[in-house]
Amino acid sequence: MAKRTPTPGEKIAQEIYETYKPTTVEEMQSALKSVFGPLFEAALKGELDNHLGYPKNGSTPEDSQNTRNGYSRKNLKTSMGTVPIQVPRDREGTFEPQLIQKYQRDVSSIEGKVLAMYGRGMSQRDISSTIEEIYGFSISHEQIAHITDRILDEVYAWQNRLLLPFYTFLFIDCLYVPMKTDRALKQKAVYVILGYDINGEKDILGIWINETEGKHTWMQIFDEIKNRGVQDIGFISMDGVSGLEEGAAAIFPGTVVQRCIVHLIRNSMRYIPWNKSREFLKELKEIYKATNVAEARRLFEKFKGKWAAYPGAIAVWENNFQHVEQLFNYGSNVRRVMYTTNAIESINSSFRKVTRKGSFANDEAILKLLYLRVLELKNTKWKGKGKVFNWQAVMNQLLIDERMSKLIAKYDWLI
């Protein structure tokens, strides 16, 4: 059998082995680290040769005045540790290296990968194991915590950033996250606000963590977003969050608050036997999708008589029927946006995927994780799709309403 010719990689690996004779994983990593520097330098020198148009010690083209101008020192952070390299320079300062850009100091990409894994809800133990499996070196829980703590300033800057002066719709929902205490676990409420601006673009205005609900809590949250620049809100859609209507009315008077119809359906379905649920849902749908408010009222009276044997279900709708009637003040495209909080429930569902795997030591740990999740949503799910479907039709119907028409005219400079 003919002898196989070693590949270039195998030849290099053999030379490294024969030169350093490593006997442990640590010695192997040290050997590879010593090769990184010369390898990066060789690549950078090649880039400079290409930039200048001639190799070192070669003849300078007649039409070129640019020449080599020594080296600058740079310490690179790599997956094997810090590696010092010499970066070649040109006299005119026009050389822009691509492999390692001018102000780049970290080529390991480990921090980005750690943050991505943390943002997907992986535990510190899982992150450490994954890094070791892929890269062959370990990263401690303390290092992972240090890496994720570095984004706290970014989180606080995001949470306190200036907001737009006008949002056509806000959607508010709450999820509960387990928090460690000295004695036991307790559930903390996490409030999330999603906004649609005048152009139909989505944005998460912020994340608030609190132990209580009520008018004063919501007054504080609305006062905060007002201090961050919000002056007017068209509609707020929510799931019966305690104290929200009062808090909104105190800070943003005139805002229309809409109960989520889907949540009302769920609440009333608790009182209906399973074998009657399909019929019950069908008749409910006929009410809130009626052609006008008079027809909705007529169907509701008929509905109450038919389902009188289930007073709990009827009470849910009697206590909130003004929110059904309110829908008919607006066109069908507007109603389709405001009648449900599904838009923000989808976000909270994404949050639950990463918070259900364990408990949290403090509020900062929750904020870090959810902020990274927000970034991932923007860069993946919302990328190129951050605008509300059929927004032009929604805007045309909003302009029919006197209050919304005035607000849109007031902020038309945002369009």
mmCIF file of C-alpha atoms in Angstrom, residues 58-373:
data_model
loop_
_atom_site.group_PDB
_atom_site.id
_atom_site.type_symbol
_atom_site.label_atom_id
_atom_site.label_comp_id
_atom_site.label_asym_id
_atom_site.label_seq_id
_atom_site.Cartn_x
_atom_site.Cartn_y
_atom_site.Cartn_z
ATOM 1 C CA GLY A 58 10.692 43.752 -2.622
ATOM 2 C CA SER A 59 10.931 46.707 -4.967
ATOM 3 C CA THR A 60 8.525 49.578 -4.283
ATOM 4 C CA PRO A 61 6.171 50.331 -7.208
ATOM 5 C CA GLU A 62 6.950 53.695 -8.828
ATOM 6 C CA ASP A 63 3.411 54.959 -8.295
ATOM 7 C CA SER A 64 3.457 54.198 -4.519
ATOM 8 C CA GLN A 65 4.794 56.504 -1.827
ATOM 9 C CA ASN A 66 3.593 54.344 1.058
ATOM 10 C CA THR A 67 6.078 52.143 2.921
ATOM 11 C CA ARG A 68 6.315 49.972 6.014
ATOM 12 C CA ASN A 69 6.665 51.813 9.282
ATOM 13 C CA GLY A 70 7.615 49.330 11.972
ATOM 14 C CA TYR A 71 5.240 47.659 14.416
ATOM 15 C CA SER A 72 2.869 48.410 17.262
ATOM 16 C CA ARG A 73 2.385 46.048 20.163
ATOM 17 C CA LYS A 74 -1.018 44.588 21.003
ATOM 18 C CA ASN A 75 -2.135 42.044 23.597
ATOM 19 C CA LEU A 76 -4.794 39.728 22.207
ATOM 20 C CA LYS A 77 -7.252 37.864 24.399
ATOM 21 C CA THR A 78 -7.568 34.352 22.940
ATOM 22 C CA SER A 79 -9.210 31.136 24.043
ATOM 23 C CA MET A 80 -5.750 30.082 25.270
ATOM 24 C CA GLY A 81 -5.113 33.251 27.241
ATOM 25 C CA THR A 82 -3.464 36.588 26.450
ATOM 26 C CA VAL A 83 -1.046 36.549 23.503
ATOM 27 C CA PRO A 84 1.258 39.510 22.669
ATOM 28 C CA ILE A 85 1.671 40.260 18.959
ATOM 29 C CA GLN A 86 3.439 42.827 16.780
ATOM 30 C CA VAL A 87 1.068 44.541 14.337
ATOM 31 C CA PRO A 88 2.769 45.938 11.196
ATOM 32 C CA ARG A 89 2.109 49.583 10.294
ATOM 33 C CA ASP A 90 2.379 51.667 7.145
ATOM 34 C CA ARG A 91 3.728 55.217 6.943
ATOM 35 C CA GLU A 92 0.518 56.772 5.601
ATOM 36 C CA GLY A 93 -1.664 55.057 8.214
ATOM 37 C CA THR A 94 -4.080 53.704 5.614
ATOM 38 C CA PHE A 95 -3.592 50.021 6.491
ATOM 39 C CA GLU A 96 -6.836 48.594 7.907
ATOM 40 C CA PRO A 97 -6.224 44.944 8.917
ATOM 41 C CA GLN A 98 -9.239 42.663 8.526
ATOM 42 C CA LEU A 99 -8.186 39.563 10.444
ATOM 43 C CA ILE A 100 -7.658 41.571 13.636
ATOM 44 C CA GLN A 101 -9.138 45.027 13.278
ATOM 45 C CA LYS A 102 -7.475 48.125 14.672
ATOM 46 C CA TYR A 103 -9.241 48.345 18.015
ATOM 47 C CA GLN A 104 -9.984 44.660 18.430
ATOM 48 C CA ARG A 105 -8.434 43.082 21.504
ATOM 49 C CA ASP A 106 -10.478 39.916 21.935
ATOM 50 C CA VAL A 107 -10.393 37.138 19.334
ATOM 51 C CA SER A 108 -11.616 34.391 21.617
ATOM 52 C CA SER A 109 -15.362 35.037 21.115
ATOM 53 C CA ILE A 110 -15.826 33.157 24.373
ATOM 54 C CA GLU A 111 -17.597 36.010 26.134
ATOM 55 C CA GLY A 112 -20.111 36.350 23.333
ATOM 56 C CA LYS A 113 -20.775 32.634 23.401
ATOM 57 C CA VAL A 114 -21.169 32.653 27.191
ATOM 58 C CA LEU A 115 -23.680 35.521 26.993
ATOM 59 C CA ALA A 116 -25.577 33.754 24.198
ATOM 60 C CA MET A 117 -25.803 30.537 26.220
ATOM 61 C CA TYR A 118 -26.802 32.474 29.351
ATOM 62 C CA GLY A 119 -29.475 34.289 27.350
ATOM 63 C CA ARG A 120 -30.893 30.923 26.269
ATOM 64 C CA GLY A 121 -31.370 29.936 29.895
ATOM 65 C CA MET A 122 -28.404 27.599 30.318
ATOM 66 C CA SER A 123 -27.161 27.223 33.878
ATOM 67 C CA GLN A 124 -23.605 28.145 34.857
ATOM 68 C CA ARG A 125 -22.842 24.439 35.204
ATOM 69 C CA ASP A 126 -24.126 23.717 31.679
ATOM 70 C CA ILE A 127 -22.210 26.671 30.222
ATOM 71 C CA SER A 128 -18.986 25.554 31.891
ATOM 72 C CA SER A 129 -19.442 21.984 30.606
ATOM 73 C CA THR A 130 -20.251 23.145 27.079
ATOM 74 C CA ILE A 131 -17.200 25.420 26.882
ATOM 75 C CA GLU A 132 -14.971 22.605 28.085
ATOM 76 C CA GLU A 133 -16.427 20.128 25.601
ATOM 77 C CA ILE A 134 -16.038 22.464 22.630
ATOM 78 C CA TYR A 135 -12.780 24.256 23.412
ATOM 79 C CA GLY A 136 -11.004 21.833 25.727
ATOM 80 C CA PHE A 137 -10.498 24.242 28.624
ATOM 81 C CA SER A 138 -12.608 24.985 31.649
ATOM 82 C CA ILE A 139 -14.277 28.212 32.709
ATOM 83 C CA SER A 140 -15.326 28.589 36.337
ATOM 84 C CA HIS A 141 -18.732 29.650 37.652
ATOM 85 C CA GLU A 142 -17.062 32.819 38.965
ATOM 86 C CA GLN A 143 -15.717 33.634 35.472
ATOM 87 C CA ILE A 144 -19.154 33.108 33.957
ATOM 88 C CA ALA A 145 -20.730 35.379 36.584
ATOM 89 C CA HIS A 146 -18.026 37.975 35.913
ATOM 90 C CA ILE A 147 -18.674 37.843 32.160
ATOM 91 C CA THR A 148 -22.454 38.222 32.561
ATOM 92 C CA ASP A 149 -22.027 40.965 35.189
ATOM 93 C CA ARG A 150 -20.200 43.053 32.601
ATOM 94 C CA ILE A 151 -23.467 43.698 30.804
ATOM 95 C CA LEU A 152 -25.167 45.160 33.891
ATOM 96 C CA ASP A 153 -24.195 48.706 32.920
ATOM 97 C CA GLU A 154 -25.656 48.009 29.481
ATOM 98 C CA VAL A 155 -28.832 46.626 31.085
ATOM 99 C CA TYR A 156 -29.268 49.710 33.287
ATOM 100 C CA ALA A 157 -28.602 52.017 30.325
ATOM 101 C CA TRP A 158 -31.270 50.165 28.328
ATOM 102 C CA GLN A 159 -33.763 50.228 31.200
ATOM 103 C CA ASN A 160 -33.295 53.998 31.611
ATOM 104 C CA ARG A 161 -32.948 54.987 27.945
ATOM 105 C CA LEU A 162 -35.057 57.749 26.440
ATOM 106 C CA LEU A 163 -38.324 56.569 24.902
ATOM 107 C CA LEU A 164 -40.445 57.994 22.115
ATOM 108 C CA PRO A 165 -42.998 60.662 23.115
ATOM 109 C CA PHE A 166 -45.954 58.720 21.655
ATOM 110 C CA TYR A 167 -46.958 55.067 21.463
ATOM 111 C CA THR A 168 -50.148 54.055 19.687
ATOM 112 C CA PHE A 169 -50.492 50.794 21.643
ATOM 113 C CA LEU A 170 -48.952 49.409 24.812
ATOM 114 C CA PHE A 171 -49.353 45.775 25.837
ATOM 115 C CA ILE A 172 -48.742 44.837 29.453
ATOM 116 C CA ASP A 173 -48.384 41.404 30.951
ATOM 117 C CA CYS A 174 -46.816 39.791 33.991
ATOM 118 C CA LEU A 175 -44.894 36.597 34.633
ATOM 119 C CA TYR A 176 -43.631 35.156 37.897
ATOM 120 C CA VAL A 177 -40.030 34.110 38.510
ATOM 121 C CA PRO A 178 -38.698 32.038 41.454
ATOM 122 C CA MET A 179 -36.353 33.987 43.745
ATOM 123 C CA LYS A 180 -34.098 32.512 46.418
ATOM 124 C CA THR A 181 -34.401 33.847 49.960
ATOM 125 C CA ASP A 182 -32.710 32.896 53.223
ATOM 126 C CA ARG A 183 -35.637 30.700 54.197
ATOM 127 C CA ALA A 184 -37.331 29.485 51.019
ATOM 128 C CA LEU A 185 -38.243 30.257 47.430
ATOM 129 C CA LYS A 186 -40.726 32.994 46.652
ATOM 130 C CA GLN A 187 -42.311 34.193 43.439
ATOM 131 C CA LYS A 188 -41.511 37.672 42.169
ATOM 132 C CA ALA A 189 -43.654 39.471 39.634
ATOM 133 C CA VAL A 190 -41.912 40.629 36.450
ATOM 134 C CA TYR A 191 -43.845 43.236 34.456
ATOM 135 C CA VAL A 192 -43.104 43.685 30.764
ATOM 136 C CA ILE A 193 -44.353 46.500 28.519
ATOM 137 C CA LEU A 194 -44.388 46.135 24.729
ATOM 138 C CA GLY A 195 -45.053 49.239 22.644
ATOM 139 C CA TYR A 196 -46.070 49.935 19.040
ATOM 140 C CA ASP A 197 -44.890 53.321 17.834
ATOM 141 C CA ILE A 198 -46.605 55.543 15.251
ATOM 142 C CA ASN A 199 -44.942 53.544 12.455
ATOM 143 C CA GLY A 200 -46.045 50.184 13.823
ATOM 144 C CA GLU A 201 -42.543 49.261 14.994
ATOM 145 C CA LYS A 202 -42.303 47.059 18.088
ATOM 146 C CA ASP A 203 -40.160 47.813 21.115
ATOM 147 C CA ILE A 204 -39.963 46.522 24.658
ATOM 148 C CA LEU A 205 -40.046 49.637 26.834
ATOM 149 C CA GLY A 206 -38.722 47.959 29.945
ATOM 150 C CA ILE A 207 -38.831 45.201 32.525
ATOM 151 C CA TRP A 208 -39.862 45.861 36.127
ATOM 152 C CA ILE A 209 -39.533 43.499 39.087
ATOM 153 C CA ASN A 210 -41.786 43.924 42.088
ATOM 154 C CA GLU A 211 -43.330 41.928 44.911
ATOM 155 C CA THR A 212 -46.686 43.662 44.870
ATOM 156 C CA GLU A 213 -49.373 44.813 42.454
ATOM 157 C CA GLY A 214 -51.599 47.831 42.792
ATOM 158 C CA LYS A 215 -52.344 51.391 41.797
ATOM 159 C CA HIS A 216 -49.231 52.841 43.422
ATOM 160 C CA THR A 217 -46.918 50.319 41.736
ATOM 161 C CA TRP A 218 -48.347 51.176 38.333
ATOM 162 C CA MET A 219 -48.261 54.887 39.048
ATOM 163 C CA GLN A 220 -44.540 54.527 39.718
ATOM 164 C CA ILE A 221 -43.974 52.561 36.490
ATOM 165 C CA PHE A 222 -46.007 54.994 34.361
ATOM 166 C CA ASP A 223 -44.323 57.943 36.043
ATOM 167 C CA GLU A 224 -40.959 56.404 35.168
ATOM 168 C CA ILE A 225 -41.755 55.987 31.471
ATOM 169 C CA LYS A 226 -43.112 59.535 31.443
ATOM 170 C CA ASN A 227 -39.803 60.761 32.875
ATOM 171 C CA ARG A 228 -38.093 58.794 30.107
ATOM 172 C CA GLY A 229 -39.921 60.798 27.464
ATOM 173 C CA VAL A 230 -43.373 59.268 26.899
ATOM 174 C CA GLN A 231 -46.003 62.008 26.698
ATOM 175 C CA ASP A 232 -49.051 60.266 25.211
ATOM 176 C CA ILE A 233 -50.380 56.716 24.869
ATOM 177 C CA GLY A 234 -53.213 55.687 22.574
ATOM 178 C CA PHE A 235 -54.327 52.346 23.996
ATOM 179 C CA ILE A 236 -53.205 49.995 26.751
ATOM 180 C CA SER A 237 -54.158 46.333 26.414
ATOM 181 C CA MET A 238 -53.801 44.239 29.550
ATOM 182 C CA ASP A 239 -55.009 41.165 31.411
ATOM 183 C CA GLY A 240 -56.833 42.697 34.356
ATOM 184 C CA VAL A 241 -53.609 43.663 36.111
ATOM 185 C CA SER A 242 -54.525 45.042 39.532
ATOM 186 C CA GLY A 243 -54.338 48.828 39.788
ATOM 187 C CA LEU A 244 -53.264 49.395 36.181
ATOM 188 C CA GLU A 245 -56.271 51.393 35.010
ATOM 189 C CA GLU A 246 -56.051 53.750 37.992
ATOM 190 C CA GLY A 247 -52.291 54.165 37.585
ATOM 191 C CA ALA A 248 -52.588 54.889 33.861
ATOM 192 C CA ALA A 249 -55.421 57.375 34.384
ATOM 193 C CA ALA A 250 -53.374 59.258 36.991
ATOM 194 C CA ILE A 251 -50.270 59.677 34.794
ATOM 195 C CA PHE A 252 -51.686 59.504 31.243
ATOM 196 C CA PRO A 253 -55.293 60.750 31.432
ATOM 197 C CA GLY A 254 -57.393 59.966 28.381
ATOM 198 C CA THR A 255 -55.611 56.707 27.562
ATOM 199 C CA VAL A 256 -58.018 53.924 26.566
ATOM 200 C CA VAL A 257 -57.444 50.777 28.648
ATOM 201 C CA GLN A 258 -58.678 47.550 27.075
ATOM 202 C CA ARG A 259 -59.096 44.184 28.825
ATOM 203 C CA CYS A 260 -57.782 41.249 26.795
ATOM 204 C CA ILE A 261 -60.778 39.358 25.388
ATOM 205 C CA VAL A 262 -58.763 36.139 25.135
ATOM 206 C CA HIS A 263 -58.064 36.248 28.877
ATOM 207 C CA LEU A 264 -61.738 36.871 29.613
ATOM 208 C CA ILE A 265 -62.555 33.797 27.547
ATOM 209 C CA ARG A 266 -60.084 31.719 29.540
ATOM 210 C CA ASN A 267 -61.453 33.024 32.837
ATOM 211 C CA SER A 268 -65.050 32.169 31.901
ATOM 212 C CA MET A 269 -64.151 28.749 30.493
ATOM 213 C CA ARG A 270 -63.234 27.594 34.005
ATOM 214 C CA TYR A 271 -66.945 27.355 34.749
ATOM 215 C CA ILE A 272 -67.976 25.481 31.596
ATOM 216 C CA PRO A 273 -67.985 21.662 31.261
ATOM 217 C CA TRP A 274 -65.594 20.328 28.656
ATOM 218 C CA ASN A 275 -68.344 18.815 26.504
ATOM 219 C CA LYS A 276 -70.043 22.231 26.168
ATOM 220 C CA SER A 277 -66.887 24.332 25.660
ATOM 221 C CA ARG A 278 -66.944 24.331 21.848
ATOM 222 C CA GLU A 279 -70.530 25.609 21.689
ATOM 223 C CA PHE A 280 -69.824 28.201 24.407
ATOM 224 C CA LEU A 281 -66.767 29.519 22.536
ATOM 225 C CA LYS A 282 -68.625 29.715 19.238
ATOM 226 C CA GLU A 283 -71.382 31.879 20.709
ATOM 227 C CA LEU A 284 -68.906 34.119 22.542
ATOM 228 C CA LYS A 285 -67.047 34.727 19.303
ATOM 229 C CA GLU A 286 -70.273 35.822 17.617
ATOM 230 C CA ILE A 287 -70.688 38.498 20.330
ATOM 231 C CA TYR A 288 -67.277 40.183 20.230
ATOM 232 C CA LYS A 289 -67.061 39.834 16.438
ATOM 233 C CA ALA A 290 -70.574 41.185 15.796
ATOM 234 C CA THR A 291 -71.105 43.760 13.061
ATOM 235 C CA ASN A 292 -71.886 46.563 15.540
ATOM 236 C CA VAL A 293 -72.349 47.239 19.240
ATOM 237 C CA ALA A 294 -76.163 46.978 19.127
ATOM 238 C CA GLU A 295 -75.921 43.497 17.653
ATOM 239 C CA ALA A 296 -73.282 42.574 20.249
ATOM 240 C CA ARG A 297 -75.632 43.636 23.065
ATOM 241 C CA ARG A 298 -78.565 41.698 21.571
ATOM 242 C CA LEU A 299 -76.453 38.547 21.227
ATOM 243 C CA PHE A 300 -75.164 38.959 24.768
ATOM 244 C CA GLU A 301 -78.668 39.090 26.239
ATOM 245 C CA LYS A 302 -79.543 35.930 24.345
ATOM 246 C CA PHE A 303 -76.251 34.381 25.481
ATOM 247 C CA LYS A 304 -76.973 35.137 29.168
ATOM 248 C CA GLY A 305 -80.327 33.423 28.984
ATOM 249 C CA LYS A 306 -78.983 30.297 27.322
ATOM 250 C CA TRP A 307 -76.009 29.881 29.696
ATOM 251 C CA ALA A 308 -77.746 30.976 32.922
ATOM 252 C CA ALA A 309 -76.943 27.589 34.477
ATOM 253 C CA TYR A 310 -73.296 28.756 34.661
ATOM 254 C CA PRO A 311 -73.456 32.035 36.622
ATOM 255 C CA GLY A 312 -69.681 32.147 37.182
ATOM 256 C CA ALA A 313 -69.038 32.291 33.435
ATOM 257 C CA ILE A 314 -71.777 34.876 32.887
ATOM 258 C CA ALA A 315 -70.408 37.075 35.703
ATOM 259 C CA VAL A 316 -66.997 37.297 34.000
ATOM 260 C CA TRP A 317 -68.618 38.884 30.952
ATOM 261 C CA GLU A 318 -71.176 41.014 32.793
ATOM 262 C CA ASN A 319 -68.401 42.568 34.890
ATOM 263 C CA ASN A 320 -66.303 43.331 31.817
ATOM 264 C CA PHE A 321 -68.818 43.856 29.013
ATOM 265 C CA GLN A 322 -67.829 47.514 28.732
ATOM 266 C CA HIS A 323 -64.532 46.265 27.281
ATOM 267 C CA VAL A 324 -66.468 44.384 24.590
ATOM 268 C CA GLU A 325 -68.595 47.455 23.830
ATOM 269 C CA GLN A 326 -65.490 49.648 23.706
ATOM 270 C CA LEU A 327 -64.065 47.610 20.827
ATOM 271 C CA PHE A 328 -66.880 48.762 18.537
ATOM 272 C CA ASN A 329 -65.716 52.386 18.814
ATOM 273 C CA TYR A 330 -62.965 51.461 16.352
ATOM 274 C CA GLY A 331 -62.585 49.776 12.976
ATOM 275 C CA SER A 332 -62.013 46.049 12.625
ATOM 276 C CA ASN A 333 -58.264 46.400 11.980
ATOM 277 C CA VAL A 334 -57.810 48.434 15.172
ATOM 278 C CA ARG A 335 -59.952 45.968 17.122
ATOM 279 C CA ARG A 336 -57.771 43.124 15.872
ATOM 280 C CA VAL A 337 -54.730 44.804 17.436
ATOM 281 C CA MET A 338 -56.237 45.915 20.752
ATOM 282 C CA TYR A 339 -58.537 43.034 21.746
ATOM 283 C CA THR A 340 -55.779 40.629 22.790
ATOM 284 C CA THR A 341 -52.413 40.700 24.571
ATOM 285 C CA ASN A 342 -51.123 37.795 22.468
ATOM 286 C CA ALA A 343 -48.272 39.981 21.190
ATOM 287 C CA ILE A 344 -46.729 40.333 24.644
ATOM 288 C CA GLU A 345 -47.758 36.869 25.793
ATOM 289 C CA SER A 346 -45.534 35.527 23.031
ATOM 290 C CA ILE A 347 -42.622 37.507 24.513
ATOM 291 C CA ASN A 348 -43.337 36.278 28.032
ATOM 292 C CA SER A 349 -43.561 32.729 26.725
ATOM 293 C CA SER A 350 -40.036 33.186 25.383
ATOM 294 C CA PHE A 351 -38.978 34.544 28.789
ATOM 295 C CA ARG A 352 -40.483 31.558 30.607
ATOM 296 C CA LYS A 353 -38.402 29.171 28.548
ATOM 297 C CA VAL A 354 -35.250 30.600 30.100
ATOM 298 C CA THR A 355 -36.527 31.279 33.637
ATOM 299 C CA ARG A 356 -38.211 27.955 34.389
ATOM 300 C CA LYS A 357 -34.939 26.034 34.775
ATOM 301 C CA GLY A 358 -34.091 27.316 38.227
ATOM 302 C CA SER A 359 -34.327 30.078 40.817
ATOM 303 C CA PHE A 360 -32.500 33.393 40.917
ATOM 304 C CA ALA A 361 -30.340 34.915 43.622
ATOM 305 C CA ASN A 362 -31.412 38.540 43.070
ATOM 306 C CA ASP A 363 -33.171 40.989 40.754
ATOM 307 C CA GLU A 364 -29.981 41.642 38.789
ATOM 308 C CA ALA A 365 -29.731 37.984 37.766
ATOM 309 C CA ILE A 366 -33.281 38.131 36.365
ATOM 310 C CA LEU A 367 -32.656 41.417 34.551
ATOM 311 C CA LYS A 368 -29.440 40.145 32.932
ATOM 312 C CA LEU A 369 -31.127 37.036 31.608
ATOM 313 C CA LEU A 370 -34.258 38.753 30.303
ATOM 314 C CA TYR A 371 -32.274 41.588 28.710
ATOM 315 C CA LEU A 372 -30.177 39.056 26.779
ATOM 316 C CA ARG A 373 -33.416 37.379 25.727
#
